[in-house]
PDB file of C-alpha atoms and ligand atoms in Angstrom:
ATOM      1  CA  UNK A  71      -7.548 -22.352  25.666  1.00  0.00           C
ATOM      2  CA  UNK A  72      -8.375 -18.759  24.720  1.00  0.00           C
ATOM      3  CA  UNK A  73      -9.241 -18.265  21.077  1.00  0.00           C
ATOM      4  CA  UNK A  74      -6.892 -16.049  19.037  1.00  0.00           C
ATOM      5  CA  UNK A  75      -8.875 -13.369  17.381  1.00  0.00           C
ATOM      6  CA  UNK A  76      -8.205 -10.175  15.475  1.00  0.00           C
ATOM      7  CA  UNK A  77     -10.589  -7.290  16.039  1.00  0.00           C
ATOM      8  CA  UNK A  78     -13.325  -6.831  13.469  1.00  0.00           C
ATOM      9  CA  UNK A  79     -13.487  -3.571  11.485  1.00  0.00           C
ATOM     10  CA  UNK A  80     -17.139  -2.500  11.202  1.00  0.00           C
ATOM     11  CA  UNK A  81     -17.853   0.297   8.721  1.00  0.00           C
ATOM     12  CA  UNK A  82     -21.118   2.205   9.021  1.00  0.00           C
ATOM     13  CA  UNK A  83     -21.974   4.704   6.244  1.00  0.00           C
ATOM     14  CA  UNK A  84     -25.079   6.577   5.146  1.00  0.00           C
ATOM     15  CA  UNK A  85     -26.168   9.903   3.762  1.00  0.00           C
ATOM     16  CA  UNK A  86     -26.113  12.526   6.498  1.00  0.00           C
ATOM     17  CA  UNK A  87     -29.236  12.271   8.662  1.00  0.00           C
ATOM     18  CA  UNK A  88     -30.146   8.637   7.907  1.00  0.00           C
ATOM     19  CA  UNK A  89     -29.373   7.677  11.501  1.00  0.00           C
ATOM     20  CA  UNK A  90     -25.870   6.199  11.633  1.00  0.00           C
ATOM     21  CA  UNK A  91     -24.687   8.145  14.727  1.00  0.00           C
ATOM     22  CA  UNK A  92     -27.860   7.079  16.557  1.00  0.00           C
ATOM     23  CA  UNK A  93     -27.342   3.460  15.517  1.00  0.00           C
ATOM     24  CA  UNK A  94     -23.639   3.569  16.412  1.00  0.00           C
ATOM     25  CA  UNK A  95     -24.525   4.856  19.894  1.00  0.00           C
ATOM     26  CA  UNK A  96     -27.094   2.097  20.379  1.00  0.00           C
ATOM     27  CA  UNK A  97     -24.628  -0.538  19.246  1.00  0.00           C
ATOM     28  CA  UNK A  98     -22.039   0.711  21.743  1.00  0.00           C
ATOM     29  CA  UNK A  99     -24.658   0.609  24.523  1.00  0.00           C
ATOM     30  CA  UNK A 100     -25.454  -2.973  23.544  1.00  0.00           C
ATOM     31  CA  UNK A 101     -21.809  -4.001  23.574  1.00  0.00           C
ATOM     32  CA  UNK A 102     -19.462  -1.688  25.495  1.00  0.00           C
ATOM     33  CA  UNK A 103     -16.473  -3.765  24.352  1.00  0.00           C
ATOM     34  CA  UNK A 104     -16.908  -2.254  20.877  1.00  0.00           C
ATOM     35  CA  UNK A 105     -14.450   0.561  20.267  1.00  0.00           C
ATOM     36  CA  UNK A 106     -15.760   3.599  18.398  1.00  0.00           C
ATOM     37  CA  UNK A 107     -13.124   5.083  16.107  1.00  0.00           C
ATOM     38  CA  UNK A 108     -13.112   8.763  17.066  1.00  0.00           C
ATOM     39  CA  UNK A 109     -12.311  10.693  13.891  1.00  0.00           C
ATOM     40  CA  UNK A 110     -10.328  13.888  13.527  1.00  0.00           C
ATOM     41  CA  UNK A 111     -12.174  16.655  11.705  1.00  0.00           C
ATOM     42  CA  UNK A 112     -11.756  20.277  10.715  1.00  0.00           C
ATOM     43  CA  UNK A 113     -15.527  20.816  10.973  1.00  0.00           C
ATOM     44  CA  UNK A 114     -16.520  23.074  13.884  1.00  0.00           C
ATOM     45  CA  UNK A 115     -18.155  21.300  16.855  1.00  0.00           C
ATOM     46  CA  UNK A 116     -21.958  21.199  17.102  1.00  0.00           C
ATOM     47  CA  UNK A 117     -23.588  22.188  20.384  1.00  0.00           C
ATOM     48  CA  UNK A 118     -23.066  19.339  22.847  1.00  0.00           C
ATOM     49  CA  UNK A 119     -20.245  17.671  20.917  1.00  0.00           C
ATOM     50  CA  UNK A 120     -17.257  16.853  23.090  1.00  0.00           C
ATOM     51  CA  UNK A 121     -13.668  17.014  21.813  1.00  0.00           C
ATOM     52  CA  UNK A 122     -12.074  13.568  22.012  1.00  0.00           C
ATOM     53  CA  UNK A 123     -15.444  11.847  22.371  1.00  0.00           C
ATOM     54  CA  UNK A 124     -17.465  12.680  19.245  1.00  0.00           C
ATOM     55  CA  UNK A 125     -14.508  13.938  17.228  1.00  0.00           C
ATOM     56  CA  UNK A 126     -11.028  15.329  17.653  1.00  0.00           C
ATOM     57  CA  UNK A 127     -11.639  18.875  16.464  1.00  0.00           C
ATOM     58  CA  UNK A 128      -8.572  20.209  14.749  1.00  0.00           C
ATOM     59  CA  UNK A 129      -7.268  22.743  12.250  1.00  0.00           C
ATOM     60  CA  UNK A 130      -6.632  22.095   8.547  1.00  0.00           C
ATOM     61  CA  UNK A 131      -2.870  22.572   9.145  1.00  0.00           C
ATOM     62  CA  UNK A 132      -2.662  20.065  11.995  1.00  0.00           C
ATOM     63  CA  UNK A 133      -4.893  17.630  10.096  1.00  0.00           C
ATOM     64  CA  UNK A 134      -2.709  17.741   6.973  1.00  0.00           C
ATOM     65  CA  UNK A 135       0.404  17.229   9.027  1.00  0.00           C
ATOM     66  CA  UNK A 136      -1.084  14.104  10.652  1.00  0.00           C
ATOM     67  CA  UNK A 137      -2.101  12.778   7.246  1.00  0.00           C
ATOM     68  CA  UNK A 138       1.344  13.444   5.753  1.00  0.00           C
ATOM     69  CA  UNK A 139       2.980  11.625   8.654  1.00  0.00           C
ATOM     70  CA  UNK A 140       0.870   8.536   7.920  1.00  0.00           C
ATOM     71  CA  UNK A 141      -1.103   8.861  11.151  1.00  0.00           C
ATOM     72  CA  UNK A 142      -4.446   8.442   9.373  1.00  0.00           C
ATOM     73  CA  UNK A 143      -5.762   5.034   8.366  1.00  0.00           C
ATOM     74  CA  UNK A 144      -7.956   6.890   5.883  1.00  0.00           C
ATOM     75  CA  UNK A 145      -9.024  10.447   5.297  1.00  0.00           C
ATOM     76  CA  UNK A 146     -11.308  12.375   2.974  1.00  0.00           C
ATOM     77  CA  UNK A 147     -12.958  15.697   2.346  1.00  0.00           C
ATOM     78  CA  UNK A 148     -16.685  15.606   3.108  1.00  0.00           C
ATOM     79  CA  UNK A 149     -19.022  18.626   2.863  1.00  0.00           C
ATOM     80  CA  UNK A 150     -15.991  20.920   2.548  1.00  0.00           C
ATOM     81  CA  UNK A 151     -14.261  19.696   5.723  1.00  0.00           C
ATOM     82  CA  UNK A 152     -11.506  17.152   6.318  1.00  0.00           C
ATOM     83  CA  UNK A 153     -12.300  13.956   8.211  1.00  0.00           C
ATOM     84  CA  UNK A 154      -9.962  11.086   9.072  1.00  0.00           C
ATOM     85  CA  UNK A 155      -9.592   7.973  11.228  1.00  0.00           C
ATOM     86  CA  UNK A 156      -6.459   7.887  13.412  1.00  0.00           C
ATOM     87  CA  UNK A 157      -4.496   4.703  12.688  1.00  0.00           C
ATOM     88  CA  UNK A 158      -2.815   3.808  16.011  1.00  0.00           C
ATOM     89  CA  UNK A 159      -5.955   3.114  18.116  1.00  0.00           C
ATOM     90  CA  UNK A 160      -7.348   0.869  15.354  1.00  0.00           C
ATOM     91  CA  UNK A 161      -4.164  -1.182  15.174  1.00  0.00           C
ATOM     92  CA  UNK A 162      -4.085  -1.483  18.969  1.00  0.00           C
ATOM     93  CA  UNK A 163      -7.734  -2.623  19.094  1.00  0.00           C
ATOM     94  CA  UNK A 164      -7.117  -5.217  16.381  1.00  0.00           C
ATOM     95  CA  UNK A 165      -4.130  -6.623  18.261  1.00  0.00           C
ATOM     96  CA  UNK A 166      -6.200  -6.845  21.451  1.00  0.00           C
ATOM     97  CA  UNK A 167      -9.013  -8.619  19.607  1.00  0.00           C
ATOM     98  CA  UNK A 168     -11.372  -5.685  20.125  1.00  0.00           C
ATOM     99  CA  UNK A 169     -13.810  -4.744  17.386  1.00  0.00           C
ATOM    100  CA  UNK A 170     -13.799  -1.192  15.992  1.00  0.00           C
ATOM    101  CA  UNK A 171     -16.795   0.705  14.714  1.00  0.00           C
ATOM    102  CA  UNK A 172     -16.253   3.405  12.049  1.00  0.00           C
ATOM    103  CA  UNK A 173     -18.751   6.117  11.144  1.00  0.00           C
ATOM    104  CA  UNK A 174     -17.227   7.190   7.805  1.00  0.00           C
ATOM    105  CA  UNK A 175     -18.400   8.162   4.343  1.00  0.00           C
ATOM    106  CA  UNK A 176     -18.032   5.974   1.224  1.00  0.00           C
ATOM    107  CA  UNK A 177     -14.491   7.255   0.588  1.00  0.00           C
ATOM    108  CA  UNK A 178     -13.479   6.154   4.080  1.00  0.00           C
ATOM    109  CA  UNK A 179     -15.213   2.807   3.506  1.00  0.00           C
ATOM    110  CA  UNK A 180     -13.212   2.217   0.329  1.00  0.00           C
ATOM    111  CA  UNK A 181      -9.902   3.162   1.967  1.00  0.00           C
ATOM    112  CA  UNK A 182     -10.476   0.952   5.033  1.00  0.00           C
ATOM    113  CA  UNK A 183     -11.335  -2.027   2.825  1.00  0.00           C
ATOM    114  CA  UNK A 184      -8.179  -1.394   0.801  1.00  0.00           C
ATOM    115  CA  UNK A 185      -5.945  -0.799   3.828  1.00  0.00           C
ATOM    116  CA  UNK A 186      -3.360  -3.434   4.538  1.00  0.00           C
ATOM    117  CA  UNK A 187      -4.550  -4.004   8.092  1.00  0.00           C
ATOM    118  CA  UNK A 188      -5.565  -7.512   7.113  1.00  0.00           C
ATOM    119  CA  UNK A 189      -8.481  -7.833   9.511  1.00  0.00           C
ATOM    120  CA  UNK A 190     -12.014  -9.007   8.888  1.00  0.00           C
ATOM    121  CA  UNK A 191     -13.938  -6.021   7.510  1.00  0.00           C
ATOM    122  CA  UNK A 192     -17.726  -5.769   7.446  1.00  0.00           C
ATOM    123  CA  UNK A 193     -19.465  -2.805   5.885  1.00  0.00           C
ATOM    124  CA  UNK A 194     -23.040  -1.661   6.403  1.00  0.00           C
ATOM    125  CA  UNK A 195     -24.857   1.056   4.504  1.00  0.00           C
ATOM    126  CA  UNK A 196     -27.874   2.741   6.095  1.00  0.00           C
ATOM    127  CA  UNK A 197     -30.577   4.120   3.815  1.00  0.00           C
ATOM    128  CA  UNK A 198     -33.392   6.468   4.833  1.00  0.00           C
ATOM    129  CA  UNK A 199     -36.936   5.270   4.028  1.00  0.00           C
ATOM    130  CA  UNK A 200     -37.287   8.265   1.659  1.00  0.00           C
ATOM    131  CA  UNK A 201     -35.526  11.527   0.779  1.00  0.00           C
ATOM    132  CA  UNK A 202     -38.269  13.740   2.324  1.00  0.00           C
ATOM    133  CA  UNK A 203     -37.864  11.718   5.545  1.00  0.00           C
ATOM    134  CA  UNK A 204     -34.086  12.236   5.351  1.00  0.00           C
ATOM    135  CA  UNK A 205     -34.627  16.002   5.181  1.00  0.00           C
ATOM    136  CA  UNK A 206     -37.144  15.826   8.029  1.00  0.00           C
ATOM    137  CA  UNK A 207     -34.557  14.036  10.208  1.00  0.00           C
ATOM    138  CA  UNK A 208     -31.855  16.566   9.371  1.00  0.00           C
ATOM    139  CA  UNK A 209     -34.242  19.361  10.404  1.00  0.00           C
ATOM    140  CA  UNK A 210     -35.456  17.480  13.500  1.00  0.00           C
ATOM    141  CA  UNK A 211     -31.880  17.068  14.684  1.00  0.00           C
ATOM    142  CA  UNK A 212     -31.900  20.854  14.890  1.00  0.00           C
ATOM    143  CA  UNK A 213     -28.142  21.265  14.643  1.00  0.00           C
ATOM    144  CA  UNK A 214     -27.520  22.507  11.135  1.00  0.00           C
ATOM    145  CA  UNK A 215     -28.480  25.697   9.329  1.00  0.00           C
ATOM    146  CA  UNK A 216     -30.788  25.632   6.290  1.00  0.00           C
ATOM    147  CA  UNK A 217     -27.786  26.116   4.016  1.00  0.00           C
ATOM    148  CA  UNK A 218     -25.936  23.186   5.604  1.00  0.00           C
ATOM    149  CA  UNK A 219     -29.052  20.995   5.364  1.00  0.00           C
ATOM    150  CA  UNK A 220     -29.503  21.918   1.699  1.00  0.00           C
ATOM    151  CA  UNK A 221     -25.855  20.984   1.026  1.00  0.00           C
ATOM    152  CA  UNK A 222     -26.251  17.635   2.769  1.00  0.00           C
ATOM    153  CA  UNK A 223     -29.451  16.845   0.861  1.00  0.00           C
ATOM    154  CA  UNK A 224     -27.683  17.685  -2.382  1.00  0.00           C
ATOM    155  CA  UNK A 225     -24.834  15.282  -1.525  1.00  0.00           C
ATOM    156  CA  UNK A 226     -27.157  12.509  -0.322  1.00  0.00           C
ATOM    157  CA  UNK A 227     -27.654  11.099  -3.837  1.00  0.00           C
ATOM    158  CA  UNK A 228     -23.941  10.721  -4.484  1.00  0.00           C
ATOM    159  CA  UNK A 229     -23.421   9.032  -1.081  1.00  0.00           C
ATOM    160  CA  UNK A 230     -26.377   6.676  -1.763  1.00  0.00           C
ATOM    161  CA  UNK A 231     -24.955   5.818  -5.199  1.00  0.00           C
ATOM    162  CA  UNK A 232     -22.223   3.813  -3.375  1.00  0.00           C
ATOM    163  CA  UNK A 233     -24.657   1.498  -1.576  1.00  0.00           C
ATOM    164  CA  UNK A 234     -23.711  -1.570  -3.643  1.00  0.00           C
ATOM    165  CA  UNK A 235     -20.098  -1.453  -2.371  1.00  0.00           C
ATOM    166  CA  UNK A 236     -21.352  -2.492   1.077  1.00  0.00           C
ATOM    167  CA  UNK A 237     -21.857  -6.015   2.491  1.00  0.00           C
ATOM    168  CA  UNK A 238     -25.209  -5.112   4.070  1.00  0.00           C
ATOM    169  CA  UNK A 239     -27.801  -2.441   3.371  1.00  0.00           C
ATOM    170  CA  UNK A 240     -30.366  -1.504   6.014  1.00  0.00           C
ATOM    171  CA  UNK A 241     -33.366   0.750   5.481  1.00  0.00           C
ATOM    172  CA  UNK A 242     -33.643   2.678   8.728  1.00  0.00           C
ATOM    173  CA  UNK A 243     -37.384   3.012   8.980  1.00  0.00           C
ATOM    174  CA  UNK A 244     -38.181   1.629  12.425  1.00  0.00           C
ATOM    175  CA  UNK A 245     -35.162   2.403  14.616  1.00  0.00           C
ATOM    176  CA  UNK A 246     -35.594  -0.565  16.980  1.00  0.00           C
ATOM    177  CA  UNK A 247     -35.816  -2.994  14.073  1.00  0.00           C
ATOM    178  CA  UNK A 248     -32.739  -1.517  12.378  1.00  0.00           C
ATOM    179  CA  UNK A 249     -30.820  -1.770  15.630  1.00  0.00           C
ATOM    180  CA  UNK A 250     -31.802  -5.445  15.971  1.00  0.00           C
ATOM    181  CA  UNK A 251     -30.641  -6.118  12.410  1.00  0.00           C
ATOM    182  CA  UNK A 252     -27.362  -4.367  13.101  1.00  0.00           C
ATOM    183  CA  UNK A 253     -26.753  -6.453  16.218  1.00  0.00           C
ATOM    184  CA  UNK A 254     -27.510  -9.605  14.246  1.00  0.00           C
ATOM    185  CA  UNK A 255     -24.969  -8.604  11.577  1.00  0.00           C
ATOM    186  CA  UNK A 256     -22.269  -7.946  14.172  1.00  0.00           C
ATOM    187  CA  UNK A 257     -22.969 -11.250  15.934  1.00  0.00           C
ATOM    188  CA  UNK A 258     -22.896 -13.256  12.700  1.00  0.00           C
ATOM    189  CA  UNK A 259     -19.770 -11.518  11.400  1.00  0.00           C
ATOM    190  CA  UNK A 260     -17.951 -12.204  14.663  1.00  0.00           C
ATOM    191  CA  UNK A 261     -18.686 -15.898  14.233  1.00  0.00           C
ATOM    192  CA  UNK A 262     -17.427 -15.755  10.626  1.00  0.00           C
ATOM    193  CA  UNK A 263     -14.257 -14.027  11.799  1.00  0.00           C
ATOM    194  CA  UNK A 264     -13.709 -16.748  14.424  1.00  0.00           C
ATOM    195  CA  UNK A 265     -14.299 -19.412  11.757  1.00  0.00           C
ATOM    196  CA  UNK A 266     -11.561 -17.889   9.599  1.00  0.00           C
ATOM    197  CA  UNK A 267      -9.265 -17.118  12.493  1.00  0.00           C
ATOM    198  CA  UNK A 268      -8.432 -18.973  15.661  1.00  0.00           C
ATOM    199  CA  UNK A 269     -11.188 -21.606  15.535  1.00  0.00           C
ATOM    200  CA  UNK A 270      -9.014 -24.133  13.674  1.00  0.00           C
ATOM    201  CA  UNK A 271      -6.480 -24.161  16.497  1.00  0.00           C
ATOM    202  CA  UNK A 272      -9.265 -24.367  19.054  1.00  0.00           C
ATOM    203  CA  UNK A 273     -10.824 -27.420  17.351  1.00  0.00           C
ATOM    204  CA  UNK A 274      -7.402 -29.112  17.123  1.00  0.00           C
ATOM    205  CA  UNK A 275      -6.882 -28.508  20.832  1.00  0.00           C
ATOM    206  CA  UNK A 276     -10.394 -29.837  21.564  1.00  0.00           C
ATOM    207  CA  UNK A 277      -9.686 -33.076  19.704  1.00  0.00           C
ATOM    208  CA  UNK A 278      -6.239 -33.591  21.214  1.00  0.00           C
ATOM    209  CA  UNK A 279      -7.358 -32.930  24.764  1.00  0.00           C
ATOM    210  CA  UNK A 280      -8.980 -36.359  25.211  1.00  0.00           C
ATOM    211  CA  UNK A 281      -7.164 -38.284  22.506  1.00  0.00           C
TER     212      UNK A 281
HETATM  213  N1  GDP B 240     -13.853   9.347   5.378  1.00  0.00           N
HETATM  214  C1  GDP B 240     -14.281   9.725   6.576  1.00  0.00           C
HETATM  215  N2  GDP B 240     -15.527  10.185   6.747  1.00  0.00           N
HETATM  216  C2  GDP B 240     -15.928  10.530   7.994  1.00  0.00           C
HETATM  217  C3  GDP B 240     -15.076  10.423   9.114  1.00  0.00           C
HETATM  218  N3  GDP B 240     -15.754  10.839  10.210  1.00  0.00           N
HETATM  219  C4  GDP B 240     -16.978  11.183   9.780  1.00  0.00           C
HETATM  220  N4  GDP B 240     -17.096  11.004   8.446  1.00  0.00           N
HETATM  221  C5  GDP B 240     -18.260  11.237   7.588  1.00  0.00           C
HETATM  222  O1  GDP B 240     -18.418  12.608   7.345  1.00  0.00           O
HETATM  223  C6  GDP B 240     -19.789  12.880   7.115  1.00  0.00           C
HETATM  224  C7  GDP B 240     -20.228  14.082   7.937  1.00  0.00           C
HETATM  225  O2  GDP B 240     -20.180  13.778   9.286  1.00  0.00           O
HETATM  226  P1  GDP B 240     -20.771  14.779  10.348  1.00  0.00           P
HETATM  227  O3  GDP B 240     -20.221  16.145  10.071  1.00  0.00           O
HETATM  228  O4  GDP B 240     -20.580  14.238  11.725  1.00  0.00           O
HETATM  229  O5  GDP B 240     -22.304  14.828   9.973  1.00  0.00           O
HETATM  230  P2  GDP B 240     -23.476  13.763  10.172  1.00  0.00           P
HETATM  231  O6  GDP B 240     -23.090  12.497   9.461  1.00  0.00           O
HETATM  232  O7  GDP B 240     -24.636  14.468   9.580  1.00  0.00           O
HETATM  233  O8  GDP B 240     -23.639  13.525  11.651  1.00  0.00           O
HETATM  234  C8  GDP B 240     -20.533  11.577   7.432  1.00  0.00           C
HETATM  235  O9  GDP B 240     -20.784  10.910   6.218  1.00  0.00           O
HETATM  236  C9  GDP B 240     -19.544  10.802   8.259  1.00  0.00           C
HETATM  237  O10 GDP B 240     -19.740   9.413   8.135  1.00  0.00           O
HETATM  238  C10 GDP B 240     -13.753   9.916   8.908  1.00  0.00           C
HETATM  239  O11 GDP B 240     -12.937   9.770   9.806  1.00  0.00           O
HETATM  240  N5  GDP B 240     -13.419   9.603   7.625  1.00  0.00           N
HETATM  241  N1  ADP B 241     -35.418   5.253  12.457  1.00  0.00           N
HETATM  242  C1  ADP B 241     -35.548   6.537  12.778  1.00  0.00           C
HETATM  243  N2  ADP B 241     -36.774   7.106  12.821  1.00  0.00           N
HETATM  244  C2  ADP B 241     -36.922   8.415  13.133  1.00  0.00           C
HETATM  245  N3  ADP B 241     -35.918   9.258  13.440  1.00  0.00           N
HETATM  246  C3  ADP B 241     -34.663   8.761  13.420  1.00  0.00           C
HETATM  247  C4  ADP B 241     -34.406   7.386  13.089  1.00  0.00           C
HETATM  248  N4  ADP B 241     -33.071   7.192  13.145  1.00  0.00           N
HETATM  249  C5  ADP B 241     -32.528   8.371  13.496  1.00  0.00           C
HETATM  250  N5  ADP B 241     -33.465   9.318  13.662  1.00  0.00           N
HETATM  251  C6  ADP B 241     -33.265  10.746  14.024  1.00  0.00           C
HETATM  252  O1  ADP B 241     -32.811  11.393  12.838  1.00  0.00           O
HETATM  253  C7  ADP B 241     -31.841  12.414  13.146  1.00  0.00           C
HETATM  254  C8  ADP B 241     -30.533  12.113  12.390  1.00  0.00           C
HETATM  255  O2  ADP B 241     -29.927  10.951  12.936  1.00  0.00           O
HETATM  256  P1  ADP B 241     -28.348  10.841  13.137  1.00  0.00           P
HETATM  257  O3  ADP B 241     -28.089   9.567  13.877  1.00  0.00           O
HETATM  258  O4  ADP B 241     -27.785  12.095  13.695  1.00  0.00           O
HETATM  259  O5  ADP B 241     -27.889  10.667  11.597  1.00  0.00           O
HETATM  260  P2  ADP B 241     -26.457  10.599  10.899  1.00  0.00           P
HETATM  261  O6  ADP B 241     -25.439  10.285  11.951  1.00  0.00           O
HETATM  262  O7  ADP B 241     -26.576   9.531   9.856  1.00  0.00           O
HETATM  263  O8  ADP B 241     -26.234  11.971  10.285  1.00  0.00           O
HETATM  264  C9  ADP B 241     -31.668  12.394  14.666  1.00  0.00           C
HETATM  265  O9  ADP B 241     -32.467  13.417  15.225  1.00  0.00           O
HETATM  266  C10 ADP B 241     -32.187  11.001  15.070  1.00  0.00           C
HETATM  267  O10 ADP B 241     -32.726  11.002  16.364  1.00  0.00           O
END
């Protein structure tokens, strides 16, 4: 008997540069059945970013229209640009029992928790080991101008101030260790979801099978 399950909603947030895109990529390599929620954004693409893979790059007008039509599960302004998670693919994944991974800021985290999707939500906040190390990583990534980096550093404190809203907080010092912790969280939360979801029916079936 297959177990009924609703896809898990996994929220990953951090100040810019703490490593959440890197961790998200590693998590997807570990489990290709995870679905990454590709966000729409009005921010211009960075070198190497692919439309439809990293983001759906769009205009403010088209973005606002999507939001007004209720096509966004959540949306927010971050660093002067609009970002949002398209609703339909998330609903489809949940129905199919596939887990969705979101790379969103704290505003997105709050809206996904509050959304009426009714699934099992787990939220993880990634902290840098220090603010100088955060800046070093932003520079090492080599994709943002000094002005953009300064803006992101300035915003890092307000993003970090939301850490306590999250179920788990990881300090991303050693990347391999953080990745292992993240996998452990996903594995444990899947088991909790099953416990709350279809497991009851499964146990009933198990007991009746040889009654
Ligand atoms: N609320 C919300 N935030 C998003 C979404 N997509 C990305 N973000 C956040 O926007 C911020 C900036 O993202 P990005 O421009 O890719 O920069 P990066 O985080 O430095 O790689 C990050 O905090 C992301 O988590 C989204 O769909 N909704
Ligand atoms: N634990 C870590 N130790 C050292 N460098 C890291 C670590 N995690 C990520 N990085 C590097 O820091 C930079 C920013 O990481 P990224 O995943 O783009 O952050 P975010 O998505 O949170 O903005 C990248 O160059 C990445 O390779």
